[in-house]
XYZ file of C-alpha atoms in Angstrom:
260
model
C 0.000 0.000 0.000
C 1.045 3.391 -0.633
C 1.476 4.886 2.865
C 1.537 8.430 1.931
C -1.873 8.375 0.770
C -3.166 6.542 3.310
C -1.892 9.230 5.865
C -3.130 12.027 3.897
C -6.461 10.483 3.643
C -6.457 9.654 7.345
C -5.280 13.342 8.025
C -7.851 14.780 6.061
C -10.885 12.451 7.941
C -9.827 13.112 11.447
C -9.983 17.367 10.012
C -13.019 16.789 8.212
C -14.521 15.164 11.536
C -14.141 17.994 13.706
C -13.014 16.147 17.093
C -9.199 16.750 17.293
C -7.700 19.599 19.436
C -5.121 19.075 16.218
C -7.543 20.483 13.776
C -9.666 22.728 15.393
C -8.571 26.806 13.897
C -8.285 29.320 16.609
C -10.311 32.395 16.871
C -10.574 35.580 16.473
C -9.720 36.496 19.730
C -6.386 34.422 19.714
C -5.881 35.897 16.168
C -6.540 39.617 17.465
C -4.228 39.257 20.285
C -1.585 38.226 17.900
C -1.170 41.075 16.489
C -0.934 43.002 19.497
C 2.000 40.879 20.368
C 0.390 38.639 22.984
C 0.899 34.681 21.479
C 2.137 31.772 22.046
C 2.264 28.350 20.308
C 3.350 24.922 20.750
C 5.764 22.364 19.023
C 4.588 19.658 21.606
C 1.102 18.979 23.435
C 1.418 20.820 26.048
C 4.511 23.544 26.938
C 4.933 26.928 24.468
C 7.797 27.251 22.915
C 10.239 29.674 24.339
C 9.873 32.917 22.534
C 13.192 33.807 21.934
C 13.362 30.595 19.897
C 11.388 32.902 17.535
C 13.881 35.622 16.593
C 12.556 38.518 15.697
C 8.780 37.468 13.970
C 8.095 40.499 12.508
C 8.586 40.418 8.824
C 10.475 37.252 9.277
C 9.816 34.368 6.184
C 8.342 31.351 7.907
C 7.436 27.859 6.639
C 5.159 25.934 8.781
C 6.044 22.727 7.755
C 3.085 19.694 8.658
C 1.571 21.901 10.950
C -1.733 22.993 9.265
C -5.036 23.322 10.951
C -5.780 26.664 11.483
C -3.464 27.363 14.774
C 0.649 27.784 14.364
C 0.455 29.093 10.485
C -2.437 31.866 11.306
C -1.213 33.047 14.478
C 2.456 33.415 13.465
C 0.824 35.680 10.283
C -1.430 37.502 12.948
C 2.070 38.504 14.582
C 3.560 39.602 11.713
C 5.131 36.813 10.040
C 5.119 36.386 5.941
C 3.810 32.691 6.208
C 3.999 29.423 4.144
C 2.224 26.191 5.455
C 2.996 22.959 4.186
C 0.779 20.423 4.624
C 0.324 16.714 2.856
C -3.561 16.968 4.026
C -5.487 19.484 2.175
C -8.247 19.697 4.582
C -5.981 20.766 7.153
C -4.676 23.083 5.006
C -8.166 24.439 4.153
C -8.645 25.577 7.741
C -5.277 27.443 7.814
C -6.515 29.435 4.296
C -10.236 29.463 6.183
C -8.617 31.216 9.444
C -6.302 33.315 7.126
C -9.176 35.146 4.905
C -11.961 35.361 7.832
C -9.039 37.636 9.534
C -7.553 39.235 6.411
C -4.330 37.461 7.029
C -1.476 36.792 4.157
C -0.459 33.268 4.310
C 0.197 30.916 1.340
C -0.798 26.822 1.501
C 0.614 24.193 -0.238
C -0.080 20.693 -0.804
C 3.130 18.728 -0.329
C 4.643 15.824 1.772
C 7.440 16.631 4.295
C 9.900 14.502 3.271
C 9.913 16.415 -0.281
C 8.503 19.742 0.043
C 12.005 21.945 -1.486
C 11.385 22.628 -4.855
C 7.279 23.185 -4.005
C 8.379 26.350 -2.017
C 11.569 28.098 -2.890
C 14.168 29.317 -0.559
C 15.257 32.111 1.658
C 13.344 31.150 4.351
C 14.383 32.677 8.220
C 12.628 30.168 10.166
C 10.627 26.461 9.785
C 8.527 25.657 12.607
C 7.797 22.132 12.448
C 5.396 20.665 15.206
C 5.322 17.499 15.847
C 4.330 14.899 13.076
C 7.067 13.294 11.787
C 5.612 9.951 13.891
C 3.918 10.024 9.767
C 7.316 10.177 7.744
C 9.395 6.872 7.296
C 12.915 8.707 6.861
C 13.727 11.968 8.533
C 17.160 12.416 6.374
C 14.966 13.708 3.412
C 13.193 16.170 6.308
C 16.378 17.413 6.811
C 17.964 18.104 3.794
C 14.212 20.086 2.327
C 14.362 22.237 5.823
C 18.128 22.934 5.375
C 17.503 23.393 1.666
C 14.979 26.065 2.235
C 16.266 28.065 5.367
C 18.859 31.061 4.798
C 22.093 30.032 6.628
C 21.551 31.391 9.985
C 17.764 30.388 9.474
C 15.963 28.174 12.505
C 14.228 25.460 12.835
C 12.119 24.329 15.624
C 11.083 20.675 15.426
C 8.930 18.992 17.979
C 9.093 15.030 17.916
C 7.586 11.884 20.008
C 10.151 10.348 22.438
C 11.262 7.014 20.620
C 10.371 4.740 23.815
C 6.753 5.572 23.529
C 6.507 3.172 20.721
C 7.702 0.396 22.841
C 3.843 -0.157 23.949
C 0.818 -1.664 22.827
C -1.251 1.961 23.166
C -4.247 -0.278 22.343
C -3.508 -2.247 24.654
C -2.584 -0.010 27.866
C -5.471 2.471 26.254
C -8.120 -0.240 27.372
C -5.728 -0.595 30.989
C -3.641 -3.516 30.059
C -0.117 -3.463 31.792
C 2.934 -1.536 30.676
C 4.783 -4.056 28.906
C 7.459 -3.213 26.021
C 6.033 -5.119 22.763
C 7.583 -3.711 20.122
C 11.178 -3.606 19.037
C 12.659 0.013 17.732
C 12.400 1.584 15.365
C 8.633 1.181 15.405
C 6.598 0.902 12.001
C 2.967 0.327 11.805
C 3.257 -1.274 8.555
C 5.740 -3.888 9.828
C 5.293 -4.276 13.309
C 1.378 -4.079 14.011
C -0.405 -7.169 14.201
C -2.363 -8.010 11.061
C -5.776 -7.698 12.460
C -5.064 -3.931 13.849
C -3.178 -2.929 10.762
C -6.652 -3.949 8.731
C -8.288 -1.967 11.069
C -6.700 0.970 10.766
C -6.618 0.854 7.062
C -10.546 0.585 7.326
C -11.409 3.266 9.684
C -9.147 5.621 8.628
C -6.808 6.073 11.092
C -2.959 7.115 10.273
C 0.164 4.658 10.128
C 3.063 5.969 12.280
C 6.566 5.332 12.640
C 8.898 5.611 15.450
C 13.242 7.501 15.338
C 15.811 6.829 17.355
C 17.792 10.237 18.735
C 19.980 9.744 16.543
C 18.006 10.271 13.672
C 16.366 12.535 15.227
C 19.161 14.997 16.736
C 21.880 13.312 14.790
C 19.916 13.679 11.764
C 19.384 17.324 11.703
C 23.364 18.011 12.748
C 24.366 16.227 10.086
C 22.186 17.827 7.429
C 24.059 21.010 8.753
C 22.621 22.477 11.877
C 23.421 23.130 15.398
C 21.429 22.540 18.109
C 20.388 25.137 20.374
C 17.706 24.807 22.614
C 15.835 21.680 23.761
C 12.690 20.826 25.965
C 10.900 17.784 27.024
C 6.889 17.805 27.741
C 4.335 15.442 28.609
C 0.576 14.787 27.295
C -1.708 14.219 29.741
C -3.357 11.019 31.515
C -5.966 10.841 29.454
C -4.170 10.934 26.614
C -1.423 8.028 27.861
C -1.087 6.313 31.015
C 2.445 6.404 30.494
C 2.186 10.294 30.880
C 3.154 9.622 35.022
C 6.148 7.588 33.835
C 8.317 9.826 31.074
C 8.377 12.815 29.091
C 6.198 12.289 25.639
C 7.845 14.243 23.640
C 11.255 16.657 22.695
C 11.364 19.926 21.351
C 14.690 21.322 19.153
C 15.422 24.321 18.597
C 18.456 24.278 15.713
C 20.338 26.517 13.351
C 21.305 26.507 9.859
C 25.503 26.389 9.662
C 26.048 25.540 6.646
């Protein structure tokens, strides 16, 4: 099966559903204090991103890279960003241009997969804010090289990303309060590593295939596409969203810099 179009698909039924903090477009009000220079946003469920991650916003080229839905994209406009979000579900997208001309924001969508988004784009980009959702890509080297690609040298890019041990559980499984067992060897892939019956399942109703990165891949990754990392967070979820949420940090947050 083509995974990329089963993700998109998926994306674009959970948007078109309504239900998802992930896909529901801020307000007005959020939007209005924006552009009085009271925002925030988040890479990872939970903790904002530092703002001096940021640099200076104002006028500053940003690429929102996987992040559409109508939050990140149209509040970093509101602020006085020049915007472009990338997105490989076209729903999503639909509420970032939906937010964008109810508020008489600029911001530019297009229709591309993270792993090869460069030549959709252009260049010359300052900053590439990148929440997370590379759980959905197979390979993060071709993430990389498009965000290093597209970024002036100096640019930044903040990337939030899953913590690689989450994928060690059955979530079905300790979802429904089963015991916190490791099943599943890493790297994780749906694809590979689900059982047959669940995989089916998901296919059917819709549901996105993930995949699990080591550090490496994930830190590692972006040094050796030519950055340096900066900053870095962890943050948790909740415990309704995992019952490992007591146990570890969820997710990481990056902030890195173009050096070469």
């Amino acid at each position: 099966m083509n995974v990329h179009d089963h993700n998109r698909d998926a994306w674009n039924a959970e948007s078109e559903s309504g239900t998802s903090e992930w896909c529901q477009p801020v307000d007005a009000a959020t939007i209005a204090a924006a552009r009085s220079g009271d925002w925030s946003i988040i890479l990872t469920p939970n903790k904002a991103v530092p703002r001096d991650w940021f640099g200076d916003i104002a006028g500053a080229r940003v690429l929102c890279l996987a992040s559409a839905g109508g939050q990140q994209a149209p509040i970093l406009a509101a602020a006085g960003a020049e915007v472009t979000s990338v997105d490989l579900s076209p729903a999503q997208l639909t509420k970032d241009a939906e937010v964008a001309a109810r508020e008489g924001l600029a911001l530019t969508t297009v229709e591309a997969d993270m792993t090869d988004f460069a030549d959709a784009v252009g260049g010359g980009y300052d900053l590439i804010f990148h929440a997370t959702s590379n759980v959905f890509a197979s390979q993060l080297a071709p993430v990389w090289r498009d965000c290093a690609a597209v970024l002036k040298r100096g640019g930044r890019l903040l990337s939030g990303f899953m913590n690689p041990d989450f994928f060690l559980f059955d979530h079905d499984d300790v979802d429904a309060g089963g015991p916190l067992i490791a099943r599943y060897k890493l790297p994780f892939r749906a694809v590979r590593d689900l059982p047959t019956e669940l995989h089916e399942a998901r296919i059917r109703n819709r549901e996105a295939l993930e995949y699990s990165h080591s550090l490496q891949d994930q830190i590692g990754g972006q040094i050796e596409a030519g950055f340096s990392i900066e900053g870095f967070y962890e943050d948790r979820w909740s415990t309704e969203a995992t019952p490992l949420d007591p146990f570890m940090p969820t997710s990481f947050a990056t902030l890195a810099r173009k050096t070469r």
